[in-house]
XYZ file of C-alpha atoms in Angstrom:
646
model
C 0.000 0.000 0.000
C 3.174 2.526 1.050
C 4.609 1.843 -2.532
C 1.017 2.386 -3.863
C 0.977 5.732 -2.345
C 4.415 6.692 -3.271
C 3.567 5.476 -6.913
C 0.443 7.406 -6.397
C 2.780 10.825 -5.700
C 5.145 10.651 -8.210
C 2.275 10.449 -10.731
C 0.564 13.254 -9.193
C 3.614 15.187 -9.071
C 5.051 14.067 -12.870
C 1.493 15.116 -14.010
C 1.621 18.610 -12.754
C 5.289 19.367 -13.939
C 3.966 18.033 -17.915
C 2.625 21.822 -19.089
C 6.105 22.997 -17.480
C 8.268 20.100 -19.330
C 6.472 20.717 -22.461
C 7.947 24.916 -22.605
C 11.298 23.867 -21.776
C 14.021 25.363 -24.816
C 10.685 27.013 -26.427
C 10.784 30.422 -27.965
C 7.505 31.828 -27.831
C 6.300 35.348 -29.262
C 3.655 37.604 -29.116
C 1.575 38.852 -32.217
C -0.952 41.423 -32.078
C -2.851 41.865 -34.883
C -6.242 44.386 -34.999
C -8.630 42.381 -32.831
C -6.667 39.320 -31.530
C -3.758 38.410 -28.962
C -1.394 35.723 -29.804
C 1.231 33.927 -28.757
C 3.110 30.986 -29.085
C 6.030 28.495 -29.643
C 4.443 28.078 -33.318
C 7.115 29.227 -36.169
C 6.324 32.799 -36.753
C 4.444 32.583 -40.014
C 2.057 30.149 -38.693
C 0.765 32.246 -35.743
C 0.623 35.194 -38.162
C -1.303 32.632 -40.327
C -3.721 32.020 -37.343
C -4.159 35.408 -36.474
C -5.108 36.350 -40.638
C -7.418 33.771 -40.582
C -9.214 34.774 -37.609
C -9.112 39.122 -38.848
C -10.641 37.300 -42.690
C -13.740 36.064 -40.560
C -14.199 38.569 -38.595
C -14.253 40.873 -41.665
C -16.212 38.899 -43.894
C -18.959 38.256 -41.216
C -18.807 42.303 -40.488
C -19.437 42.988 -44.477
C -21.993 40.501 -44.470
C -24.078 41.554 -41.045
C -23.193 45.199 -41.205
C -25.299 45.932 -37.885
C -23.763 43.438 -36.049
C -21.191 44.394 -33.112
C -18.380 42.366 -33.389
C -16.755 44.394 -30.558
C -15.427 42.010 -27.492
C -16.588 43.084 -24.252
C -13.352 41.165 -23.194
C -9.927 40.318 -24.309
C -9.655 37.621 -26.887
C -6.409 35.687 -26.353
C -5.185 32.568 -28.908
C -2.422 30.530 -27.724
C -1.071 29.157 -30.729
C 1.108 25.721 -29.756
C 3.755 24.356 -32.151
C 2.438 20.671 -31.927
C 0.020 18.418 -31.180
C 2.131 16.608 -28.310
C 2.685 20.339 -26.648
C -0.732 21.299 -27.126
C -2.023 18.346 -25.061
C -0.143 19.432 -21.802
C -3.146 22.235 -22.288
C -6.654 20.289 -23.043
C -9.889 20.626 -20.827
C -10.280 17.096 -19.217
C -13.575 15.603 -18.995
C -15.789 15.050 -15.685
C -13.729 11.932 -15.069
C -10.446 14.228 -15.772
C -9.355 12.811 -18.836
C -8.767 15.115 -22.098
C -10.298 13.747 -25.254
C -8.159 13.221 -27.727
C -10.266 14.229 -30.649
C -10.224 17.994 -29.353
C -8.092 19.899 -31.980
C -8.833 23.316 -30.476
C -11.101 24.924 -28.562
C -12.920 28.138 -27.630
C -12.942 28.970 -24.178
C -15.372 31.760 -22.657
C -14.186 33.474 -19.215
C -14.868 36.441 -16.537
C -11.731 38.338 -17.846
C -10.253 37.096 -21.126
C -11.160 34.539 -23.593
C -8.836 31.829 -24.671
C -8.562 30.401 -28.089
C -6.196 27.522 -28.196
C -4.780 24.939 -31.138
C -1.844 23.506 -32.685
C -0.389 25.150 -35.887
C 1.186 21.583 -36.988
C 0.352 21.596 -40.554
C -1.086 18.594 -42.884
C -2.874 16.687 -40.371
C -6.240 18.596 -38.705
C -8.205 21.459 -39.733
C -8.122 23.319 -36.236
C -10.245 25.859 -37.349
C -13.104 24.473 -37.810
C -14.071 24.245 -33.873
C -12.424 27.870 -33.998
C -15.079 29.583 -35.941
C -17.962 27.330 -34.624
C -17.534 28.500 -31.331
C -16.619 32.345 -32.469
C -19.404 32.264 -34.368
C -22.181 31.222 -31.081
C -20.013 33.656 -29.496
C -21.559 36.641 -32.136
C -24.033 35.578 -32.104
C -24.997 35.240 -28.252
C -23.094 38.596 -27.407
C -25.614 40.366 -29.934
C -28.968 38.670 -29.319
C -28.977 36.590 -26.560
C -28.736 33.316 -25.938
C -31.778 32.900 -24.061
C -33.423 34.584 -27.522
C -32.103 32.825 -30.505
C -33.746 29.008 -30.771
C -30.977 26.207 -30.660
C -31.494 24.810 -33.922
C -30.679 28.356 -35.392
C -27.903 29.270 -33.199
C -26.295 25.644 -33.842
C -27.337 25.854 -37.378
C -25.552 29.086 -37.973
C -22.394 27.586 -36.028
C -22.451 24.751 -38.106
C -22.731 26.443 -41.285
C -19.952 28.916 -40.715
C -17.623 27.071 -38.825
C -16.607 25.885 -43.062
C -15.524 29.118 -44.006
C -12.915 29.165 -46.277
C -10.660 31.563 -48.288
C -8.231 31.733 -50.984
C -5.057 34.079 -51.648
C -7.266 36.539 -49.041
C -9.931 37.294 -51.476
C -12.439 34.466 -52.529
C -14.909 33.573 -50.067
C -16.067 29.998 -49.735
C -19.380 29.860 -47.462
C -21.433 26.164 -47.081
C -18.802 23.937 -48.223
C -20.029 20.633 -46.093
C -17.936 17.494 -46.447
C -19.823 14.494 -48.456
C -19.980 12.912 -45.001
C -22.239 15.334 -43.460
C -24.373 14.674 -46.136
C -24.125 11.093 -46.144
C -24.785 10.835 -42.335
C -28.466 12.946 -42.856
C -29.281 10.672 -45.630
C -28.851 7.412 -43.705
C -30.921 8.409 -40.906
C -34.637 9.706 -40.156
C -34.818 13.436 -39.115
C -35.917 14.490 -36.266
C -39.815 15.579 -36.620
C -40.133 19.096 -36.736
C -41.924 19.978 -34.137
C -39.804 18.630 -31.656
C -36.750 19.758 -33.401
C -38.105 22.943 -33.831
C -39.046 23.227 -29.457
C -35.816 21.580 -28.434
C -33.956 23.783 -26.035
C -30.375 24.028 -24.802
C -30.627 22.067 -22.060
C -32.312 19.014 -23.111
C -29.536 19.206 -26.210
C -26.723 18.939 -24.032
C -28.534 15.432 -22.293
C -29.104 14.234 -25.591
C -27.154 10.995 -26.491
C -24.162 10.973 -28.943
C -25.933 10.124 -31.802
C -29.220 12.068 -31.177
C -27.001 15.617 -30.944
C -24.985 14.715 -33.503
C -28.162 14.298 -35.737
C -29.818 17.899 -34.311
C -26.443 19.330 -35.175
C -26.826 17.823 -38.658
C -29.792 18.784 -39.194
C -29.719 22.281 -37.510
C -26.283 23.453 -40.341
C -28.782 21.438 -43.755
C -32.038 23.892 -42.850
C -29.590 26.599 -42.659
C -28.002 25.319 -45.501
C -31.227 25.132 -47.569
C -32.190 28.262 -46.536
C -29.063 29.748 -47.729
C -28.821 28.333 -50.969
C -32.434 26.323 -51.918
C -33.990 27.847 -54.955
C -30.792 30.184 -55.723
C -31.431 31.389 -52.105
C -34.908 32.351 -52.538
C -35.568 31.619 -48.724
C -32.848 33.297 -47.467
C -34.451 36.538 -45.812
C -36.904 34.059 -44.259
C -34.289 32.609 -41.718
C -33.599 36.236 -40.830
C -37.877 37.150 -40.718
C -38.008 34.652 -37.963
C -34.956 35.076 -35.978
C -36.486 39.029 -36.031
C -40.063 37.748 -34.956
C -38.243 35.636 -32.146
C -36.508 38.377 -31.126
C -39.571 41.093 -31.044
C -40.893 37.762 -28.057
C -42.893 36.609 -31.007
C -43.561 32.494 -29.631
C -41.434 30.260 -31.731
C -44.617 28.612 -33.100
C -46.230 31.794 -34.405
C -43.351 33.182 -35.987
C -42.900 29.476 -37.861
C -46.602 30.075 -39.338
C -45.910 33.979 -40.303
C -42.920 33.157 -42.244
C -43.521 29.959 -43.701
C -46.482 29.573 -44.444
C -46.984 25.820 -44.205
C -47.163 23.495 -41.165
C -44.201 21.234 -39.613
C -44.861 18.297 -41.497
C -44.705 19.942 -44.895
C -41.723 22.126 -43.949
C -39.743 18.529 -42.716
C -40.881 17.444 -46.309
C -39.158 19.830 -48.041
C -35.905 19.392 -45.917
C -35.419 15.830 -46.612
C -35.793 16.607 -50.353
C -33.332 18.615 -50.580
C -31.115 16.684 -48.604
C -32.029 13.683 -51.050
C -31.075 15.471 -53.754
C -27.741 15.573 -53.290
C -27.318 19.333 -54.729
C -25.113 20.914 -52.357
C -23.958 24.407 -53.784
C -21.834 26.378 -51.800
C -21.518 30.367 -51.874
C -18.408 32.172 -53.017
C -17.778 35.606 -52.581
C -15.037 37.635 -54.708
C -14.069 40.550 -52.289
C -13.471 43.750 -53.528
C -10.019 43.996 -52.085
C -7.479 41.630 -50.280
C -8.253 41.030 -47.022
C -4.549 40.982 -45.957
C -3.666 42.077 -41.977
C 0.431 41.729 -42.356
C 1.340 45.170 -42.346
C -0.960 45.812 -38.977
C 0.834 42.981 -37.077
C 3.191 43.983 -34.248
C 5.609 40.898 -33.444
C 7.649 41.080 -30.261
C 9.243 38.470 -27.825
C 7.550 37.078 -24.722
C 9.431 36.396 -21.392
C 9.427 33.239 -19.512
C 7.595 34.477 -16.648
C 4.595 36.186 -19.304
C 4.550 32.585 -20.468
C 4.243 30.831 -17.926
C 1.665 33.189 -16.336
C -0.063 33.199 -19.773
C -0.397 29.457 -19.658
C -1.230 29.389 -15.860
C -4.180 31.639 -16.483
C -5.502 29.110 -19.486
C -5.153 26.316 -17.214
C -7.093 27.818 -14.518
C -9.803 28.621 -17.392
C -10.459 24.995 -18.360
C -9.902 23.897 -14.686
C -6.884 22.540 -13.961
C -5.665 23.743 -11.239
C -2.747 21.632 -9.823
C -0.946 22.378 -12.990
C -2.448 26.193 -13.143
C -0.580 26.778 -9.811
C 2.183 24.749 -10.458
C 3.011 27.024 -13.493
C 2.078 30.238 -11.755
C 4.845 29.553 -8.866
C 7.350 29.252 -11.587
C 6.692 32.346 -13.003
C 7.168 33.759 -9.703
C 9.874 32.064 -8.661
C 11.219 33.994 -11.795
C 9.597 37.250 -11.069
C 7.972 37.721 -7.437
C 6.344 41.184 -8.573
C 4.683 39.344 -12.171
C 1.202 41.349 -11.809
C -0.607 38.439 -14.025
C 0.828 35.841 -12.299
C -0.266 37.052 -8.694
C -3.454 37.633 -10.187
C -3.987 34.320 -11.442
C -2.945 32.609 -8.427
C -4.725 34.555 -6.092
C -8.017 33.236 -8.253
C -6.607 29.745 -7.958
C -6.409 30.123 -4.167
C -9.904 30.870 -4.265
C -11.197 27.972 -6.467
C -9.376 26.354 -4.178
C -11.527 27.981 -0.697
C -8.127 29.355 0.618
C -9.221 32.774 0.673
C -6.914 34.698 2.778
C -3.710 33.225 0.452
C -6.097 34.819 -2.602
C -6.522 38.276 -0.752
C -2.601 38.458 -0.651
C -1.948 37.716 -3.900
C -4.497 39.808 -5.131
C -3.867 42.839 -2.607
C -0.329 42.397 -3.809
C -1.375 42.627 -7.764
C -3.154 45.989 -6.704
C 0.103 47.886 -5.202
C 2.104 46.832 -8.076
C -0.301 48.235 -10.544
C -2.924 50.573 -10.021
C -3.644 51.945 -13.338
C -4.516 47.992 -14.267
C -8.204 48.142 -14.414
C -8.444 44.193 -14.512
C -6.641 43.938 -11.156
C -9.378 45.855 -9.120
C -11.993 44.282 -10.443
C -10.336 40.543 -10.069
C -9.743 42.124 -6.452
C -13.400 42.808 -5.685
C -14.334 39.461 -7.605
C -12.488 37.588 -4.859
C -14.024 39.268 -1.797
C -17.374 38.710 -3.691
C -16.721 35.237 -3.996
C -15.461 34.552 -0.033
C -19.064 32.281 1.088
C -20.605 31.532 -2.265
C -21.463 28.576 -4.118
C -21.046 27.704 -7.906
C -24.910 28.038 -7.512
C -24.701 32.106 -6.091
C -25.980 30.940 -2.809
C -24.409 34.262 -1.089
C -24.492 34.413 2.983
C -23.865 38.380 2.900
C -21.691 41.232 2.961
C -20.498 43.007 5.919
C -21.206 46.868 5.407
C -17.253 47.119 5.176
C -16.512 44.692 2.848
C -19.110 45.869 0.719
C -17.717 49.360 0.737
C -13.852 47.493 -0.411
C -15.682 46.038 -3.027
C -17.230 48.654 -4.483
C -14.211 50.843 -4.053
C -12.119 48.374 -6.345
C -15.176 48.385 -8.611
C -15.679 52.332 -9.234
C -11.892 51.928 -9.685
C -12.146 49.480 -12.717
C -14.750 51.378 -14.271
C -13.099 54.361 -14.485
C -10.043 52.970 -15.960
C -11.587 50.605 -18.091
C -16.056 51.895 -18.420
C -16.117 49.212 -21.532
C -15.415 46.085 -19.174
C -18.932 44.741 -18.246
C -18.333 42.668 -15.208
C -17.323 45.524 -13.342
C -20.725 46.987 -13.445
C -22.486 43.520 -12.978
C -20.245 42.609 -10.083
C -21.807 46.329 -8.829
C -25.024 45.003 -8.843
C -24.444 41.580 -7.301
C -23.599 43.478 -4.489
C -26.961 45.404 -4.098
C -28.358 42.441 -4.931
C -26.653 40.370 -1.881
C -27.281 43.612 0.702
C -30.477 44.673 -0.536
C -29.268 48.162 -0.859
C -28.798 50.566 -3.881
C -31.383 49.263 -6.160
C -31.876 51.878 -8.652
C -27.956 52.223 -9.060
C -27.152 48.744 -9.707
C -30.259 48.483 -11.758
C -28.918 51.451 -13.949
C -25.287 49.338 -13.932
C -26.595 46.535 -14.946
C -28.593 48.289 -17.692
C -24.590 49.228 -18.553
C -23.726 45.689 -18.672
C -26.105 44.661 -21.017
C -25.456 47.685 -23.816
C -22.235 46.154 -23.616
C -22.890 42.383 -24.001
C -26.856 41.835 -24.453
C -26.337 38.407 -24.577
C -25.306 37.550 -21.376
C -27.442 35.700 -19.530
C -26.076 36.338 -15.929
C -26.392 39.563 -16.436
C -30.517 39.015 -17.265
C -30.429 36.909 -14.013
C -28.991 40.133 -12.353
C -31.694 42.343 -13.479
C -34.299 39.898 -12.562
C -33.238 39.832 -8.595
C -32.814 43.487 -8.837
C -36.436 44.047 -10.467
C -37.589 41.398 -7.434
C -36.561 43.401 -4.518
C -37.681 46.451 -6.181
C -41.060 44.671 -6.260
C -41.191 44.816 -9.917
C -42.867 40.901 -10.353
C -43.957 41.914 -13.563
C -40.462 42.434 -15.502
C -38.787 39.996 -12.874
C -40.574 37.210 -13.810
C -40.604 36.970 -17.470
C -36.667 37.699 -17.448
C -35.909 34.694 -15.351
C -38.424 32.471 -17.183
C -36.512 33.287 -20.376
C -33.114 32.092 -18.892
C -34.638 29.137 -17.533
C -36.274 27.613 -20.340
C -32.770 28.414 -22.750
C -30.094 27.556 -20.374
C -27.536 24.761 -21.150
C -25.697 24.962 -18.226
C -26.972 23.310 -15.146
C -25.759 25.845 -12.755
C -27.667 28.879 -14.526
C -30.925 27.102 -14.828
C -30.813 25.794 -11.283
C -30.588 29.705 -10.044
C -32.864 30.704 -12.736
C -35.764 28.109 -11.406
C -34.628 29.471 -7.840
C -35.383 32.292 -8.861
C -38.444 31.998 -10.137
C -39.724 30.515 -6.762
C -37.969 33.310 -4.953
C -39.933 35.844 -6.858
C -43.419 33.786 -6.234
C -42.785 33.056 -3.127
C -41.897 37.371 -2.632
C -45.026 38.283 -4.799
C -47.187 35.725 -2.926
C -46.536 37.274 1.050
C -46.517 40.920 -0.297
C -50.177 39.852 -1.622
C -51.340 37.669 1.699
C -50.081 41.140 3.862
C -52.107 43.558 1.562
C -55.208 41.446 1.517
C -55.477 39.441 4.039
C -59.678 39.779 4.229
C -59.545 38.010 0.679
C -59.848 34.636 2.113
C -63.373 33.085 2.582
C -62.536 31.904 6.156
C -61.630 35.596 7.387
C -64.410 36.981 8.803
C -66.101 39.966 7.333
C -64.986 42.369 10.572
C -61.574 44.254 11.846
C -59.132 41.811 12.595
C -57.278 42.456 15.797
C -53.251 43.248 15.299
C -53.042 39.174 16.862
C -55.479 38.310 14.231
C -53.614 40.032 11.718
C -50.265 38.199 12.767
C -51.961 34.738 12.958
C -53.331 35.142 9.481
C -49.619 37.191 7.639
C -47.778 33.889 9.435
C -50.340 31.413 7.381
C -49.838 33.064 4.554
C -45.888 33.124 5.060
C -45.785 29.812 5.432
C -48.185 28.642 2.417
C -46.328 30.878 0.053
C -43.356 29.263 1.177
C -44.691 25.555 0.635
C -45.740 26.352 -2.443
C -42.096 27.618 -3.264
C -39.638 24.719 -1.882
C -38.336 22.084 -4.149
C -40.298 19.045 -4.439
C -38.679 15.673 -3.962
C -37.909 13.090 -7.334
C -39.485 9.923 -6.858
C -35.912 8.740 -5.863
C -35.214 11.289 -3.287
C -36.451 11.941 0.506
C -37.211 15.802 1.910
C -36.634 16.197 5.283
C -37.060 19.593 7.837
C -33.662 19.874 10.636
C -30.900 22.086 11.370
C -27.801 21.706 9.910
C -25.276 21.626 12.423
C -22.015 20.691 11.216
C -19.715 20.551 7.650
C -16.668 18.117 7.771
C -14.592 18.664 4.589
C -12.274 16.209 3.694
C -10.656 15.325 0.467
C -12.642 13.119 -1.062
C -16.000 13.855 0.710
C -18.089 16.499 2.337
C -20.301 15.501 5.191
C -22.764 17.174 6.571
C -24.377 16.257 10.053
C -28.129 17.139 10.505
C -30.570 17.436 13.444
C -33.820 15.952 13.607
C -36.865 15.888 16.054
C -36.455 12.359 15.751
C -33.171 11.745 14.776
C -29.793 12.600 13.858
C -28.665 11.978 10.127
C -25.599 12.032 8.435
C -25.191 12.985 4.546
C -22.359 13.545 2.073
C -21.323 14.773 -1.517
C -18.337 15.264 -3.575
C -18.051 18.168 -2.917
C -19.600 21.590 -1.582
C -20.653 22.902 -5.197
C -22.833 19.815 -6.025
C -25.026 21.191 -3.640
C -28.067 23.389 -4.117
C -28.351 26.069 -1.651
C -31.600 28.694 -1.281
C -31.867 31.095 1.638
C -35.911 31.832 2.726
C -34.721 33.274 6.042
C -34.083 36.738 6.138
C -31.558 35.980 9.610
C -29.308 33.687 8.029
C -28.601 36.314 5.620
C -24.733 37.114 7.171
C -24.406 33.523 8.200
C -20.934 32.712 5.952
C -21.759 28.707 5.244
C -18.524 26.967 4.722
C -16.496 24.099 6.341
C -16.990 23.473 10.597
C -20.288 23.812 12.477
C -23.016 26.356 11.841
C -25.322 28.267 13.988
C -28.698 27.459 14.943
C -30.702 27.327 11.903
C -33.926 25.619 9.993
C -33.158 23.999 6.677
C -35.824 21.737 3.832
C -33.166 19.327 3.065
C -33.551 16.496 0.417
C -31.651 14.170 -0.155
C -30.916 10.533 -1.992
C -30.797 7.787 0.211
C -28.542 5.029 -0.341
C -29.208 1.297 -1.035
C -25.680 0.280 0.910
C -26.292 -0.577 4.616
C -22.933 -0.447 5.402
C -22.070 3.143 4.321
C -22.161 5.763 7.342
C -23.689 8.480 5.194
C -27.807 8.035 4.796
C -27.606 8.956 1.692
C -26.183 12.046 -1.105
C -27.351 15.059 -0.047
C -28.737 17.201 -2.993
C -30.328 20.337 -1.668
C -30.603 22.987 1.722
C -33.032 25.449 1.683
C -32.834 27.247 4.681
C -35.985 28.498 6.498
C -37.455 30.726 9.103
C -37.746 28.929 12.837
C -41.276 28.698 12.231
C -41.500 26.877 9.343
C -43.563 23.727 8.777
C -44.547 21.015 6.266
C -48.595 22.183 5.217
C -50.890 19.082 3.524
């Protein structure tokens, strides 16, 4: 077992030195071109190649959607590797933490910066095809919204563009699919219309292999036909009903105004033209050259900037051990590297060691204060000191709040085009309850600068709630809810939701309280009154609680102690009639809602809590020999006087 564990080390230790081995005797530069970053151990003429390539689509999208902002709220940074074996020191690993190897390159989205990264080795892949995929959801969610644009169009239009193509800078290939892609919709059924048409984000990330693959398929041919069909005679009807779906027109109205037919004819038409094998692709002859040499600047990069460049992309796609490992280097190299402390301070937190975060971050402030990024990383830190991947926030002391919004006023004023800064504002006001009508005009700022963002709709939505605004709350978080892909945002947004009933719902029971038939038609007393405000407290608030799965068990105790270890988080809860201990992975798995306005600067963390009320559900197990009852999967904590109603 002792040479196990030894074994065990080494292989830990190997594994976080790899991204390190794989720079050693590397010369990497730095190109900046008009709208990208790069840099790289890549020859010279292949990053410039990369960073042409990316300039050409951004242009030719610009001339063809001439309203479109193609303006990045945040830095875009491509790290452009010289091979495939260096490039897979650097891959986002799977939930079991293994990298797949048919990932090429990838796009990857973040607070502060994002990361494009691939391998420049020549003759083998096509790297750019994931490249311009993911750029192009990226337009297209930064203009309009995720939560607006259906799936199948927003796929569709990834699909389609992600072939883009172009010779000696000039001709313009658009729709180009492989005979495979064509191949693979002819040998299987579409999907029927109707539900391809209603299928959301979420349920297409929980779709098997072979069922995305096919909605992906079948998402780029109707955008495809649309395109080119009939010498593109349908093209401005793509665009009529991504308007109409915009303008909140339902999806199934705007499909009857612009086609004119029903599902089952349209799906007709599709799989003709699929089965008629007549692909024709676009090509565009540009007026000019789209050449971006002479704007390149090309300069060397320093061991430390690379290895604090690298550090920051591995914290990105979460890998931390080898994120921090790389971020020491660099400071090994240079103690006073401002991106490096940066970075590692946001490791530390990932990691819940907050006061070795504060340092580094404190530090990153005093060594540059004219560096927008580093107040606002600063404030992001404090901000995140109690809170769950979920948001579940504890509170702000009124002093901490103040540092926070001090670093914040900072960033904006050296930087008023970074958005977080002014959402990170209103998080604030949203956690205190205090400030409404600022952070509701900052957030308003936010979203002129990224529309698309759907955390930032979520923000708007709590601050519209506590300004009692149900009317624009609501609809806001519905809309996130029902488009979300990510698990984490459409857990908050349903929260939400319930938050905002359950708000709307006691603010009603208080203002008419004679409504119900058993009142009686007379003055209540002020004991009455309190009697009857508590009943409808606690209804709205059974009405709002999550509901058990078939396979899971709801239970009302305190929550007395959390025991983090390694491997396992326990948590020990308190009964009437028993005491009951649960576990998880780890502290983000679980959801965590806050009904009770006194736990609200309760900071809920690792070691034992104070006296509190909490739903809890949880899944039991089916092993009688396992300590823990069972996996715990939510706490929604709850005034004292809280109970279960029939």
């Amino acid at each position: 077992m002792r040479n196990r564990s030894i074994f065990l080390f080494l292989f830990v230790f190997l594994a976080c030195l790899l991204p390190s081995a794989a720079l050693a005797n590397d010369q990497w530069i730095r190109v900046n071109s008009q709208n990208f970053q790069l840099i790289g151990n890549a020859p010279e003429k292949d990053i410039r190649d990369v960073a042409a390539k990316l300039e050409q689509f951004r242009e030719v999208f610009r001339q063809l959607f001439s309203n479109i902002n193609l303006n990045s709220p945040i830095p875009n940074t491509v790290v452009v590797f010289k091979d495939e074996q260096t490039f897979n020191a650097f891959k986002p690993l799977n939930a079991e933490g293994v990298s797949r190897d048919f990932v090429k390159g990838y796009f990857q989205n973040g607070e502060a910066v994002n990361y494009i990264a691939l391998f420049a080795e020549s003759g083998k892949i096509n790297p750019y095809r994931v490249i311009f995929h993911e750029y192009t959801h990226f337009l297209v969610n930064n203009n309009f919204g995720r939560s607006k644009v259906p799936a199948w169009v927003n796929e569709g239009l990834a699909e389609y563009y992600e072939h883009f193509q172009i010779e000696n800078d000039q001709k313009v290939t658009l729709g180009n699919f492989d005979k495979e892609y064509w191949r693979f919709l002819q040998q299987n059924s579409l999907i029927p219309f109707e539900a391809f048409f209603n299928t959301d984000y979420y349920s297409l990330q929980r779709m098997e292999k072979d069922g995305s693959r096919l909605f992906y398929a079948q998402a780029g041919a109707l955008v495809h036909y649309f395109m080119h069909a009939n010498n593109g005679a349908r093209n401005a009807d793509l665009f009529k009903f991504l308007y109409l779906i915009l303008k909140d027109k339902k999806p199934g109205e705007a499909f009857a105004e612009v086609f004119k037919t029903d599902f089952a004819s349209f799906e007709q038409e599709l799989k003709k033209y699929i089965e008629k094998r007549e692909y024709r692709s676009s090509v565009i002859n540009l007026k000019g050259k789209l050449s971006f040499d002479n704007t390149m600047r090309i300069s060397p990069v320093s061991e430390v900037e690379v290895k604090a460049t690298l550090g920051d992309l591995l914290y990105h796609i979460n890998r931390l051990p080898e994120s921090s490992a790389l971020l020491e280097e660099a400071l090994r190299l240079d103690a006073n590297s401002v991106s490096a402390n940066s970075t590692l301070g946001l490791v530390k937190m990932r990691q819940n060691n907050f006061s070795e975060a504060k340092k580094y971050l404190e530090k990153a402030v005093r060594l540059d204060e004219k560096n927008y990024l580093v107040h606002f990383l600063h404030a992001y830190v404090l901000s995140r000191e109690g809170v769950t991947e979920h948001g579940f926030a504890s509170g702000y002391e009124a002093a901490q709040a103040e540092t926070m919004r001090r670093s914040l006023k900072k960033a904006i004023a050296l930087n008023p085009n970074f958005a977080e800064s002014y959402n990170l504002y209103a998080y604030i006001s949203v956690v205190r309850n205090e400030e409404i009508e600022e952070a509701i005009r900052f957030i308003k700022k936010a979203l002129e600068i990224a529309p698309g963002n759907q955390w930032y709709l979520m923000r708007k939505a709590e601050l519209f709630m506590q300004n009692k605004d149900f009317t624009n709350a609501r609809p806001l978080a519905r809309e996130v809810y029902l488009s979300a892909s990510d698990d984490s945002l459409r857990l908050y947004a349903r929260n939400l939701i319930g938050l905002i009933n359950s708000y709307e719902a006691q603010l009603e029971g208080l203002k008419n309280p004679k409504k119900d038939t058993d009142v009686p038609n007379r003055e209540l007393s002020e004991e009455e009154l309190a009697i009857l405000r508590e009943q409808k407290s606690l209804e709205a608030l059974n009405e709002t609680i999550r509901r058990p799965m078939p396979d899971e068990k709801r239970i009302l105790g305190s929550l007395t102690k959390v025991e983090c270890r390694e491997k396992e988080i326990s948590y020990f809860i308190k009964t009437e009639k028993e005491n009951l201990l649960l576990s998880s992975e780890n502290l983000n798995s679980v959801a965590l809602i806050n009904f009770d306005a006194l736990m609200r600067n309760v900071t809920l963390g690792c070691g034992s809590l104070k006296e509190n009320q909490a739903v809890i559900i949880y899944r039991p197990t089916n092993n009688s020999k396992e300590k823990s009852a069972g996996e715990i999967v939510s706490v929604e904590f709850v005034p004292k006087n809280f109970k279960f109603l029939n």
